[in-house]
Coordinates of C-alpha atoms and ligand atoms in Angstrom, one line a residue:
M1 CA 20.8 -34.9 -8.2
S2 CA 18.9 -34.1 -11.4
A3 CA 17.2 -30.8 -11.7
M4 CA 14.2 -29.9 -13.8
P5 CA 13.0 -26.8 -12.0
A6 CA 10.1 -24.6 -12.8
T7 CA 11.9 -22.0 -14.8
S8 CA 10.0 -18.7 -14.5
S9 CA 8.7 -16.2 -12.0
N10 CA 5.4 -16.7 -13.6
T11 CA 3.6 -18.9 -11.0
N12 CA 1.7 -20.6 -13.8
V13 CA 4.8 -22.2 -15.0
S14 CA 4.7 -25.5 -13.2
S15 CA 6.7 -27.5 -15.7
S16 CA 9.5 -26.8 -18.1
A17 CA 7.9 -28.9 -20.8
V18 CA 7.0 -27.4 -24.2
P19 CA 3.4 -27.1 -25.2
M20 CA 2.0 -30.5 -24.6
H21 CA -0.5 -30.2 -27.4
R22 CA 2.4 -31.0 -29.7
S23 CA 2.2 -34.8 -29.7
V24 CA 5.9 -35.3 -30.1
C25 CA 6.5 -33.8 -26.7
Q26 CA 5.5 -37.0 -25.0
Q27 CA 8.1 -38.8 -27.0
L28 CA 10.6 -36.1 -26.3
Q29 CA 9.9 -36.4 -22.6
H30 CA 10.4 -40.1 -22.7
H31 CA 13.6 -39.8 -24.7
F32 CA 14.9 -37.1 -22.3
Q33 CA 14.5 -39.6 -19.4
Q34 CA 16.6 -42.1 -21.3
I35 CA 19.3 -39.6 -22.3
R36 CA 19.6 -37.2 -19.4
A37 CA 22.3 -39.1 -17.6
R38 CA 24.3 -40.0 -20.6
H39 CA 27.7 -38.4 -20.9
M40 CA 28.9 -36.8 -24.2
R41 CA 32.2 -38.6 -23.7
D42 CA 30.5 -41.9 -24.3
M43 CA 28.5 -40.5 -27.2
F44 CA 31.7 -39.5 -28.9
A45 CA 33.3 -42.8 -28.1
E46 CA 30.4 -44.7 -29.6
D47 CA 30.1 -42.7 -32.8
P48 CA 33.3 -41.9 -34.8
Q49 CA 31.1 -39.9 -37.2
R50 CA 29.6 -37.6 -34.6
F51 CA 31.4 -34.5 -35.7
E52 CA 30.4 -35.0 -39.4
R53 CA 26.9 -36.0 -38.3
F54 CA 26.3 -33.0 -36.2
S55 CA 27.9 -30.1 -38.1
L56 CA 26.8 -27.9 -40.9
Q57 CA 28.4 -25.4 -43.3
V58 CA 26.4 -22.6 -44.8
D59 CA 28.7 -20.4 -46.9
D60 CA 30.9 -18.5 -44.5
L61 CA 29.5 -20.0 -41.4
F62 CA 30.2 -23.4 -39.9
L63 CA 28.2 -24.8 -37.0
D64 CA 29.6 -27.7 -34.9
Y65 CA 26.8 -28.9 -32.7
S66 CA 28.3 -32.3 -31.9
K67 CA 29.2 -31.2 -28.3
N68 CA 25.5 -31.3 -27.3
R69 CA 23.6 -33.8 -25.3
I70 CA 21.9 -35.3 -28.3
T71 CA 21.7 -38.4 -30.4
A72 CA 20.4 -38.9 -33.9
E73 CA 17.1 -39.8 -32.3
T74 CA 17.0 -36.5 -30.3
M75 CA 17.5 -34.5 -33.4
A76 CA 14.8 -36.5 -35.3
L77 CA 12.3 -35.9 -32.5
L78 CA 13.2 -32.2 -32.2
T79 CA 12.8 -31.8 -36.0
Q80 CA 9.4 -33.4 -35.6
L81 CA 8.6 -30.8 -33.0
A82 CA 9.6 -28.1 -35.6
E83 CA 7.3 -29.7 -38.1
E84 CA 4.4 -30.0 -35.7
S85 CA 4.9 -26.4 -34.8
D86 CA 4.5 -25.5 -38.5
I87 CA 7.8 -23.7 -38.7
G88 CA 7.7 -23.8 -42.5
G89 CA 4.2 -22.3 -42.6
W90 CA 5.0 -19.5 -40.2
R91 CA 8.3 -18.8 -41.9
D92 CA 6.4 -18.4 -45.2
R93 CA 3.9 -16.1 -43.5
M94 CA 6.6 -13.9 -42.2
F95 CA 8.5 -13.6 -45.5
S96 CA 5.4 -13.0 -47.4
G97 CA 4.3 -10.0 -45.3
E98 CA 1.4 -11.5 -43.3
K99 CA 0.7 -9.6 -40.2
I100 CA 2.2 -12.1 -37.8
N101 CA 2.8 -9.4 -35.2
N102 CA -0.8 -9.9 -34.1
T103 CA -0.9 -7.5 -31.1
E104 CA 0.3 -4.6 -33.2
N105 CA -1.4 -5.7 -36.4
R106 CA 1.9 -5.5 -38.3
A107 CA 3.9 -7.5 -40.8
V108 CA 7.4 -8.5 -39.8
L109 CA 9.7 -7.8 -42.7
H110 CA 13.2 -7.1 -41.7
T111 CA 13.9 -9.7 -44.4
A112 CA 12.6 -7.3 -47.0
L113 CA 15.3 -4.8 -46.0
R114 CA 18.0 -7.2 -47.2
N115 CA 16.1 -8.9 -50.0
R116 CA 18.8 -8.9 -52.7
G117 CA 16.7 -11.0 -55.0
D118 CA 14.1 -9.6 -57.4
Q119 CA 11.0 -10.9 -55.7
P120 CA 8.4 -8.4 -54.7
V121 CA 7.3 -8.3 -51.1
W122 CA 3.7 -7.3 -50.5
V123 CA 2.2 -5.5 -47.5
D124 CA -1.4 -4.5 -47.8
G125 CA -1.3 -5.0 -51.6
V126 CA 1.8 -2.8 -52.1
D127 CA 5.2 -4.1 -53.1
V128 CA 7.5 -2.6 -50.5
M129 CA 10.7 -3.3 -52.4
P130 CA 10.9 -0.1 -54.5
G131 CA 10.7 1.9 -51.3
V132 CA 13.3 -0.2 -49.6
L133 CA 15.7 0.1 -52.5
A134 CA 15.1 3.9 -52.9
V135 CA 16.0 4.5 -49.2
I136 CA 19.2 2.4 -49.6
D137 CA 20.1 4.6 -52.7
R138 CA 19.4 7.8 -50.7
M139 CA 21.6 6.5 -47.8
A140 CA 24.3 5.6 -50.3
A141 CA 24.2 9.0 -52.0
F142 CA 24.4 10.8 -48.6
A143 CA 27.0 8.5 -47.1
G144 CA 29.1 8.8 -50.2
Q145 CA 29.1 12.6 -50.0
V146 CA 30.1 12.6 -46.3
R147 CA 32.8 10.0 -46.8
D148 CA 34.2 11.8 -49.9
G149 CA 34.2 15.1 -48.2
A150 CA 31.7 16.6 -50.6
W151 CA 29.2 17.1 -47.7
L152 CA 30.6 20.0 -45.7
G153 CA 29.7 21.4 -42.4
Y154 CA 28.4 25.0 -42.1
S155 CA 31.8 26.5 -42.0
G156 CA 33.1 24.6 -45.0
K157 CA 35.0 21.9 -43.2
R158 CA 34.5 18.2 -43.9
I159 CA 32.7 15.9 -41.4
T160 CA 35.0 14.0 -39.2
D161 CA 32.6 12.7 -36.5
V162 CA 29.1 11.2 -36.6
V163 CA 27.0 10.9 -33.5
N164 CA 24.2 8.4 -33.6
I165 CA 21.6 9.4 -31.0
G166 CA 19.2 6.5 -30.4
I167 CA 18.5 3.8 -27.8
G168 CA 17.5 0.1 -27.7
G169 CA 17.0 -1.2 -31.2
S170 CA 18.1 2.2 -32.6
D171 CA 21.5 1.9 -30.9
L172 CA 22.6 -1.6 -30.1
G173 CA 22.6 -3.1 -33.6
P174 CA 24.5 -0.2 -35.3
Q175 CA 26.9 0.1 -32.4
M176 CA 27.7 -3.6 -32.4
V177 CA 28.1 -3.7 -36.2
Y178 CA 30.3 -0.6 -36.2
Q179 CA 32.5 -2.2 -33.7
A180 CA 32.6 -5.6 -35.4
L181 CA 33.5 -4.1 -38.8
K182 CA 36.3 -1.9 -37.6
P183 CA 38.8 -3.0 -40.3
Y184 CA 36.3 -1.8 -43.0
R185 CA 35.8 1.7 -41.5
H186 CA 36.6 5.0 -43.2
P187 CA 39.9 6.1 -41.6
D188 CA 38.9 9.7 -41.1
L189 CA 35.3 9.3 -39.9
K190 CA 34.6 8.3 -36.4
V191 CA 31.1 7.3 -35.2
H192 CA 30.0 7.8 -31.7
F193 CA 26.8 6.4 -30.1
V194 CA 24.8 8.2 -27.5
S195 CA 22.0 6.3 -25.9
N196 CA 21.9 6.9 -22.1
V197 CA 19.8 9.8 -20.8
D198 CA 22.4 10.0 -18.0
G199 CA 23.7 13.4 -19.1
D200 CA 27.2 12.2 -18.6
H201 CA 26.9 10.1 -21.7
V202 CA 26.1 12.9 -24.2
A203 CA 28.3 15.4 -22.4
E204 CA 31.3 13.0 -22.5
A205 CA 30.6 12.1 -26.2
L206 CA 30.5 15.8 -27.2
E207 CA 33.4 17.1 -25.1
A208 CA 36.1 16.2 -27.6
L209 CA 34.0 17.0 -30.7
D210 CA 34.0 20.1 -32.9
P211 CA 30.5 21.3 -33.9
E212 CA 31.8 22.4 -37.3
T213 CA 32.8 18.9 -38.2
T214 CA 30.1 16.8 -36.4
L215 CA 27.1 15.3 -38.0
F216 CA 24.2 14.0 -35.8
I217 CA 21.9 11.2 -36.8
V218 CA 18.8 11.2 -34.6
S219 CA 17.7 7.6 -34.9
S220 CA 14.3 6.8 -33.6
K221 CA 11.5 4.8 -35.1
T222 CA 8.8 6.7 -33.2
F223 CA 10.8 10.0 -32.7
T224 CA 9.1 10.3 -29.3
T225 CA 11.5 8.2 -27.1
Q226 CA 12.2 10.3 -24.1
E227 CA 15.9 9.4 -23.8
T228 CA 16.6 10.0 -27.5
M229 CA 14.7 13.2 -27.8
T230 CA 16.3 14.6 -24.6
N231 CA 19.7 13.9 -26.0
A232 CA 18.8 15.2 -29.4
H233 CA 17.6 18.5 -28.0
F234 CA 20.8 18.8 -26.0
A235 CA 22.9 18.1 -29.1
R236 CA 20.9 20.7 -31.0
N237 CA 21.4 23.3 -28.4
W238 CA 25.1 22.5 -28.1
F239 CA 25.4 22.9 -31.9
L240 CA 23.5 26.1 -32.0
Q241 CA 25.6 27.7 -29.3
H242 CA 28.5 27.5 -31.7
A243 CA 26.8 27.8 -35.1
Q244 CA 24.4 30.5 -33.9
S245 CA 21.9 30.2 -36.8
E246 CA 19.2 27.5 -37.2
C247 CA 19.9 27.6 -41.0
H248 CA 23.0 25.6 -40.3
I249 CA 21.1 22.7 -38.8
A250 CA 20.5 21.1 -42.2
R251 CA 24.2 20.4 -42.7
H252 CA 24.6 18.8 -39.3
F253 CA 21.4 17.0 -38.4
V254 CA 19.7 14.1 -40.2
A255 CA 16.9 11.9 -38.9
V256 CA 16.1 8.2 -39.3
S257 CA 12.5 7.6 -38.4
T258 CA 9.0 6.4 -39.4
N259 CA 7.5 9.6 -37.9
R260 CA 7.8 12.4 -40.4
D261 CA 5.7 14.9 -38.5
A262 CA 7.8 14.6 -35.4
V263 CA 11.0 14.9 -37.4
V264 CA 9.7 18.2 -38.9
A265 CA 8.6 19.4 -35.5
F266 CA 12.1 18.8 -34.2
G267 CA 13.4 21.1 -36.9
I268 CA 14.9 18.6 -39.4
D269 CA 13.9 19.1 -43.0
P270 CA 12.1 16.0 -44.3
A271 CA 14.7 16.0 -47.1
Q272 CA 17.2 15.1 -44.4
M273 CA 15.1 12.2 -43.1
F274 CA 15.7 8.6 -44.0
E275 CA 12.5 6.6 -43.7
F276 CA 11.7 3.1 -42.6
W277 CA 8.4 1.4 -41.8
D278 CA 6.2 0.1 -39.0
W279 CA 6.9 -3.5 -40.2
V280 CA 10.5 -3.1 -39.1
G281 CA 10.8 -4.0 -35.4
G282 CA 13.3 -1.8 -33.5
R283 CA 15.6 -4.8 -32.5
Y284 CA 15.5 -6.0 -36.1
S285 CA 16.2 -2.6 -37.7
L286 CA 20.0 -2.4 -38.2
W287 CA 19.3 -3.5 -41.9
S288 CA 17.1 -0.4 -42.4
A289 CA 18.0 3.3 -42.5
I290 CA 18.8 2.8 -38.7
G291 CA 22.0 1.4 -40.2
L292 CA 22.9 4.8 -41.7
S293 CA 25.8 5.2 -39.2
I294 CA 27.1 1.8 -40.3
M295 CA 27.0 2.8 -43.9
L296 CA 28.7 6.1 -43.2
A297 CA 31.5 4.1 -41.5
I298 CA 31.9 1.2 -43.9
G299 CA 30.6 2.6 -47.1
H300 CA 27.8 1.5 -49.5
A301 CA 29.5 -1.6 -50.9
H302 CA 30.3 -3.1 -47.5
F303 CA 26.8 -2.3 -46.3
L304 CA 25.4 -4.2 -49.2
A305 CA 27.7 -7.1 -48.4
L306 CA 26.2 -7.1 -44.9
L307 CA 22.7 -7.2 -46.4
Q308 CA 23.8 -9.9 -48.8
G309 CA 25.1 -12.1 -46.0
A310 CA 21.8 -11.8 -44.2
Y311 CA 20.0 -12.5 -47.4
D312 CA 22.0 -15.6 -48.0
M313 CA 21.1 -16.8 -44.5
D314 CA 17.4 -15.9 -45.2
E315 CA 17.5 -18.0 -48.3
H316 CA 19.1 -20.9 -46.5
F317 CA 16.5 -20.6 -43.8
R318 CA 13.7 -20.6 -46.4
Q319 CA 15.0 -23.5 -48.5
A320 CA 17.0 -25.9 -46.4
P321 CA 15.1 -28.9 -44.9
L322 CA 14.4 -28.4 -41.2
A323 CA 16.9 -31.1 -40.3
Q324 CA 19.7 -29.3 -42.1
N325 CA 18.6 -25.8 -41.4
M326 CA 21.1 -23.9 -39.2
P327 CA 18.8 -21.5 -37.4
V328 CA 16.3 -24.3 -36.9
I329 CA 19.0 -26.5 -35.4
M330 CA 20.2 -23.7 -33.1
A331 CA 16.6 -23.1 -32.0
L332 CA 15.8 -26.7 -31.4
L333 CA 18.9 -27.2 -29.3
G334 CA 17.9 -24.2 -27.2
V335 CA 14.4 -25.6 -26.7
W336 CA 16.0 -29.0 -25.7
Y337 CA 17.9 -27.4 -22.9
N338 CA 15.3 -24.8 -21.9
N339 CA 12.3 -27.1 -21.8
F340 CA 13.7 -30.5 -21.1
F341 CA 16.9 -30.0 -19.1
G342 CA 15.5 -26.9 -17.3
A343 CA 18.4 -24.7 -18.3
E344 CA 17.7 -21.1 -17.5
S345 CA 20.3 -19.3 -19.5
Q346 CA 22.3 -19.3 -22.7
A347 CA 25.8 -17.9 -22.8
I348 CA 27.2 -16.1 -25.9
L349 CA 31.0 -16.3 -25.9
P350 CA 32.7 -14.6 -28.8
Y351 CA 36.4 -15.3 -29.3
D352 CA 36.9 -12.3 -31.5
H353 CA 37.7 -8.9 -30.0
Y354 CA 35.5 -7.2 -32.6
L355 CA 32.4 -9.2 -31.6
R356 CA 32.7 -8.2 -27.9
S357 CA 29.3 -6.4 -28.1
L358 CA 27.5 -9.3 -29.7
P359 CA 26.3 -10.7 -26.3
M360 CA 24.6 -7.4 -25.4
Y361 CA 23.0 -7.1 -28.8
L362 CA 21.7 -10.7 -28.6
E363 CA 20.4 -10.0 -25.1
Q364 CA 18.0 -7.6 -26.5
A365 CA 17.2 -9.5 -29.7
D366 CA 16.4 -12.7 -27.8
M367 CA 15.0 -11.5 -24.5
E368 CA 12.8 -8.7 -25.8
S369 CA 11.5 -11.1 -28.4
N370 CA 10.8 -14.2 -26.4
G371 CA 10.7 -13.0 -22.8
K372 CA 6.9 -13.5 -22.7
S373 CA 4.6 -15.5 -20.4
V374 CA 1.5 -15.1 -22.5
D375 CA 1.0 -16.9 -25.8
R376 CA -0.2 -15.5 -29.1
E377 CA -3.8 -15.9 -28.1
G378 CA -3.3 -14.2 -24.7
H379 CA -3.2 -17.4 -22.6
A380 CA -0.7 -17.7 -19.8
V381 CA 1.9 -20.3 -20.7
D382 CA 2.7 -23.2 -18.5
Y383 CA 6.1 -23.9 -19.9
A384 CA 9.4 -22.1 -20.0
T385 CA 9.9 -19.6 -22.8
G386 CA 12.9 -17.4 -23.6
A387 CA 16.2 -18.1 -21.9
I388 CA 18.3 -15.5 -20.1
V389 CA 20.9 -14.6 -22.7
W390 CA 24.2 -13.3 -21.4
G391 CA 27.9 -13.4 -22.1
A392 CA 31.0 -11.5 -22.8
S393 CA 34.3 -11.9 -24.6
G394 CA 35.1 -15.6 -24.1
I395 CA 38.8 -15.2 -23.5
N396 CA 38.2 -12.7 -20.7
G397 CA 35.3 -14.7 -19.4
Q398 CA 37.7 -17.7 -18.9
H399 CA 39.5 -15.6 -16.2
A400 CA 36.2 -14.5 -14.7
F401 CA 32.9 -16.4 -14.8
Y402 CA 33.8 -19.7 -16.6
Q403 CA 34.3 -21.3 -13.2
L404 CA 30.5 -21.4 -12.7
I405 CA 30.0 -22.9 -16.2
H406 CA 32.5 -25.6 -15.5
Q407 CA 31.8 -26.5 -11.9
G408 CA 28.7 -24.7 -10.8
T409 CA 25.3 -26.3 -10.3
K410 CA 23.6 -24.7 -13.3
L411 CA 23.5 -26.1 -16.8
I412 CA 24.5 -23.3 -19.2
P413 CA 24.5 -24.1 -22.9
A414 CA 27.1 -21.9 -24.5
D415 CA 27.7 -20.6 -28.0
F416 CA 31.3 -20.1 -28.9
I417 CA 31.8 -17.8 -31.9
V418 CA 35.2 -17.7 -33.4
S419 CA 36.8 -16.3 -36.5
M420 CA 39.3 -18.6 -38.2
Q421 CA 41.3 -15.8 -39.8
Q422 CA 42.1 -12.6 -37.9
H423 CA 42.4 -9.2 -39.4
D424 CA 45.7 -8.3 -37.8
S425 CA 49.0 -10.0 -38.5
L426 CA 49.5 -11.4 -35.0
Q427 CA 49.3 -15.1 -35.9
S428 CA 50.7 -16.3 -32.6
H429 CA 48.1 -14.3 -30.7
H430 CA 45.4 -15.8 -32.8
D431 CA 46.7 -19.3 -32.3
I432 CA 46.6 -18.8 -28.5
L433 CA 43.0 -17.5 -28.8
V434 CA 41.8 -20.4 -30.9
A435 CA 43.7 -22.9 -28.7
N436 CA 41.8 -21.5 -25.7
F437 CA 38.4 -21.7 -27.4
L438 CA 39.1 -25.4 -28.4
A439 CA 40.3 -26.2 -24.9
Q440 CA 37.3 -24.7 -23.3
T441 CA 34.7 -26.6 -25.4
E442 CA 36.7 -29.8 -24.9
A443 CA 36.9 -29.3 -21.2
L444 CA 33.2 -28.5 -20.9
M445 CA 32.3 -31.6 -22.8
R446 CA 34.8 -34.1 -21.4
G447 CA 35.4 -32.8 -17.9
R448 CA 38.0 -34.6 -15.8
T449 CA 37.2 -37.7 -13.8
L450 CA 38.6 -38.5 -10.4
A451 CA 40.9 -41.2 -11.9
E452 CA 42.2 -38.7 -14.4
T453 CA 42.7 -36.1 -11.7
Q454 CA 44.6 -38.6 -9.6
S455 CA 46.8 -39.6 -12.5
S456 CA 47.5 -36.0 -13.4
A457 CA 50.7 -34.3 -12.3
G458 CA 50.5 -31.9 -9.4
D459 CA 49.3 -31.7 -5.9
Q460 CA 47.0 -34.6 -5.0
S461 CA 45.1 -32.8 -2.2
W462 CA 41.6 -31.5 -2.5
L463 CA 40.8 -33.9 -5.3
A464 CA 37.1 -33.5 -5.2
Q465 CA 37.5 -29.8 -6.0
K466 CA 39.6 -30.7 -9.0
V467 CA 37.2 -33.1 -10.6
F468 CA 35.1 -31.7 -13.5
A469 CA 31.8 -33.4 -14.3
G470 CA 31.9 -32.2 -17.9
N471 CA 28.8 -32.9 -20.1
H472 CA 28.3 -29.2 -20.5
P473 CA 26.9 -28.5 -24.0
S474 CA 28.3 -26.0 -26.4
N475 CA 27.9 -24.9 -30.0
A476 CA 30.9 -23.7 -32.0
L477 CA 30.1 -21.2 -34.7
L478 CA 33.0 -20.6 -36.9
L479 CA 33.4 -17.7 -39.3
K480 CA 36.1 -18.0 -41.9
Q481 CA 36.8 -14.3 -41.2
L482 CA 34.7 -11.6 -39.7
T483 CA 33.5 -9.7 -42.8
P484 CA 30.4 -7.7 -43.6
H485 CA 29.0 -10.8 -45.4
S486 CA 29.8 -13.3 -42.6
L487 CA 28.5 -11.0 -39.9
G488 CA 25.2 -10.6 -41.9
M489 CA 24.9 -14.3 -42.0
L490 CA 25.6 -14.7 -38.3
L491 CA 23.1 -12.1 -37.2
A492 CA 20.4 -13.4 -39.5
A493 CA 21.0 -16.9 -38.2
Y494 CA 20.3 -15.7 -34.6
E495 CA 17.3 -13.7 -35.7
H496 CA 15.8 -16.8 -37.3
K497 CA 16.7 -18.9 -34.3
I498 CA 14.7 -16.5 -32.1
F499 CA 11.8 -16.6 -34.5
V500 CA 11.7 -20.4 -34.6
Q501 CA 11.8 -20.6 -30.8
G502 CA 9.0 -18.1 -30.6
I503 CA 6.9 -20.2 -32.9
I504 CA 7.6 -23.4 -30.9
W505 CA 6.5 -21.6 -27.8
N506 CA 3.5 -20.1 -29.6
L507 CA 4.6 -16.5 -28.8
N508 CA 4.5 -13.3 -30.7
S509 CA 8.2 -12.5 -30.8
F510 CA 7.7 -9.1 -32.3
D511 CA 5.9 -7.1 -29.7
Q512 CA 7.4 -5.8 -26.4
W513 CA 4.6 -4.7 -24.1
G514 CA 6.8 -5.4 -21.1
V515 CA 8.8 -2.2 -21.6
E516 CA 5.7 0.0 -21.4
L517 CA 4.8 0.0 -17.7
G518 CA 8.1 1.4 -16.6
K519 CA 8.0 4.1 -19.2
Q520 CA 4.5 5.2 -18.1
L521 CA 5.5 5.3 -14.5
A522 CA 8.6 7.3 -15.3
K523 CA 6.5 10.0 -16.9
Q524 CA 4.4 10.1 -13.8
I525 CA 7.4 10.2 -11.4
L526 CA 9.4 12.8 -13.3
P527 CA 7.4 15.9 -12.2
E528 CA 7.3 14.6 -8.7
L529 CA 11.1 14.7 -8.4
S530 CA 11.1 18.5 -8.5
Q531 CA 8.0 19.2 -6.4
H532 CA 8.3 20.7 -2.9
D533 CA 6.0 18.5 -1.0
A534 CA 6.9 15.0 0.0
V535 CA 5.4 12.4 -2.3
T536 CA 2.9 9.9 -0.7
T537 CA 1.1 8.4 -3.7
H538 CA 3.3 5.4 -4.3
D539 CA 4.3 2.4 -2.2
A540 CA 6.4 3.2 0.9
S541 CA 9.6 2.2 -0.8
T542 CA 9.1 4.3 -4.0
N543 CA 7.8 7.3 -1.9
G544 CA 10.9 7.0 0.3
L545 CA 13.3 6.9 -2.6
I546 CA 11.6 9.8 -4.4
N547 CA 11.7 11.9 -1.2
Y548 CA 15.4 10.9 -0.6
Y549 CA 16.2 12.1 -4.1
Q550 CA 14.2 15.3 -3.7
R551 CA 16.4 16.2 -0.6
W552 CA 19.6 15.7 -2.4
R553 CA 18.3 17.4 -5.5
K554 CA 17.5 20.5 -3.5
E555 CA 20.9 20.6 -1.8
R556 CA 22.5 20.7 -5.2
Ligands
G6Q1 C1 13.1 -2.8 -30.0 C2 12.3 -2.0 -29.0 C3 13.1 -0.8 -28.4 C4 13.2 0.4 -29.3 C5 13.7 1.6 -28.5 C6 13.9 2.8 -29.3 O1 12.6 -3.7 -30.6 O2 11.2 -1.6 -29.5 O3 14.4 -1.2 -28.0 O4 14.1 0.1 -30.4 O5 12.8 1.8 -27.5 O6 12.7 3.2 -29.9 P1 12.7 4.3 -31.0 O7 13.5 3.9 -32.1 O8 11.2 4.5 -31.3 O9 13.3 5.5 -30.4

């Protein structure tokens, strides 16, 4: 049975096809009908050059996309889709500081943060590069002092622990990069990340810390986010209980924000504030001062290498023809499965312990960017947009959820991300890890026929259960080694993939109105939780739950 379901809860989505005003979509639909039943086994058998044809190296990063349900014609048609969508034009608009975030009237310039060239970048007639470079220099000076032990706490001890207080884009990127670049970290400086407003998170993070040796970074673009400000005030009180005097705050609290007034109101001297700008989206901000915790951990030079990696990918994205452009290819493959095969999700499967938080990071990067059902002009779309992005460490996933990818009823395109050289000296461990990655992509592609199952050794009962259909698509993204540079390249590749898909779907990938409603309702509900009278102003379920909580809250 072939499935091309409507792929959204949006009832307007009646088809999974891409915007039909792009003329190539008719051809793609026709081509899809021809290819949908073809097995990748046969494609490999027919084309000995398939691996060379469908793979691409960009510096530290190698993409093998030959295990996809594509032919040369598929890629030619998809590339035509990219051309018809004016990817090149939109890309230039983004890089040149045009306000492509139309609903917020903002430029989208995370690329300026890692611009290692000498080109100016203009926003409203002002070159933003001097400001960008000045903040990097300030971060470097500060991080250098903390790392060298020149920056001392109020009692004269050196800083041993940094706590980044932030959430969403002000947390996920730095946390993921900190974890990924463990081998590059300062040996005597630990970074902790507090995001959840569940008090257990901040309480647990602080329980083993010494206020005399702890530095807090309050990371918030707006400096109004309820979770972050609640945790920041808690940390401030915790610190003052020990330090006693507010004059010591300056040695222990710094802010990263665009909101100077709120930083001052919180009690942090603007001299201790690291600035960024409204043209940096939260989920694209790890390259900005939001990356201060990263720089503290890995140092200025490695932070610059991270930026350089992203810049190198930016340059590739800007200059490579669409047909040989890594982020464009990744995006087009995603569109192929999302809009033609009706795939609903995309798995991210790192085979590198240090990349285990990458799936969570990409969940936000992708789903907050392209989880939209209204296009740039405000019209409801009638095609599927952003996929559900999910995943976990691949090797652990093999013993957990891979069953569904192999033999379930869903088509789940998967990205396997693997480092060729490990940081430790355990070569036999690494060989086992890599063998498993290779085996999984091969098994997903080839499957196992009934005849093969019958001729395999072992119990011949329940043969139907032991057959694998195969034909499950995957990309392999290989890093020579996980370094600041290769990580920068990898992350920038995914950012641009998301951007390209957003353009094809005619979305604004840089706003996030969907997170607003819940925030507003939470503000309304908060005072109701401590009121004496039963709440009756919501729906029966919400009223019931509020009143249930009130009862337990009183008992405590
Ligand atoms: C990201 C989102 C969101 C944001 C957080 C934190 O693109 O906008 O995840 O980063 O809500 O916001 P603040 O940095 O303003 O606290």
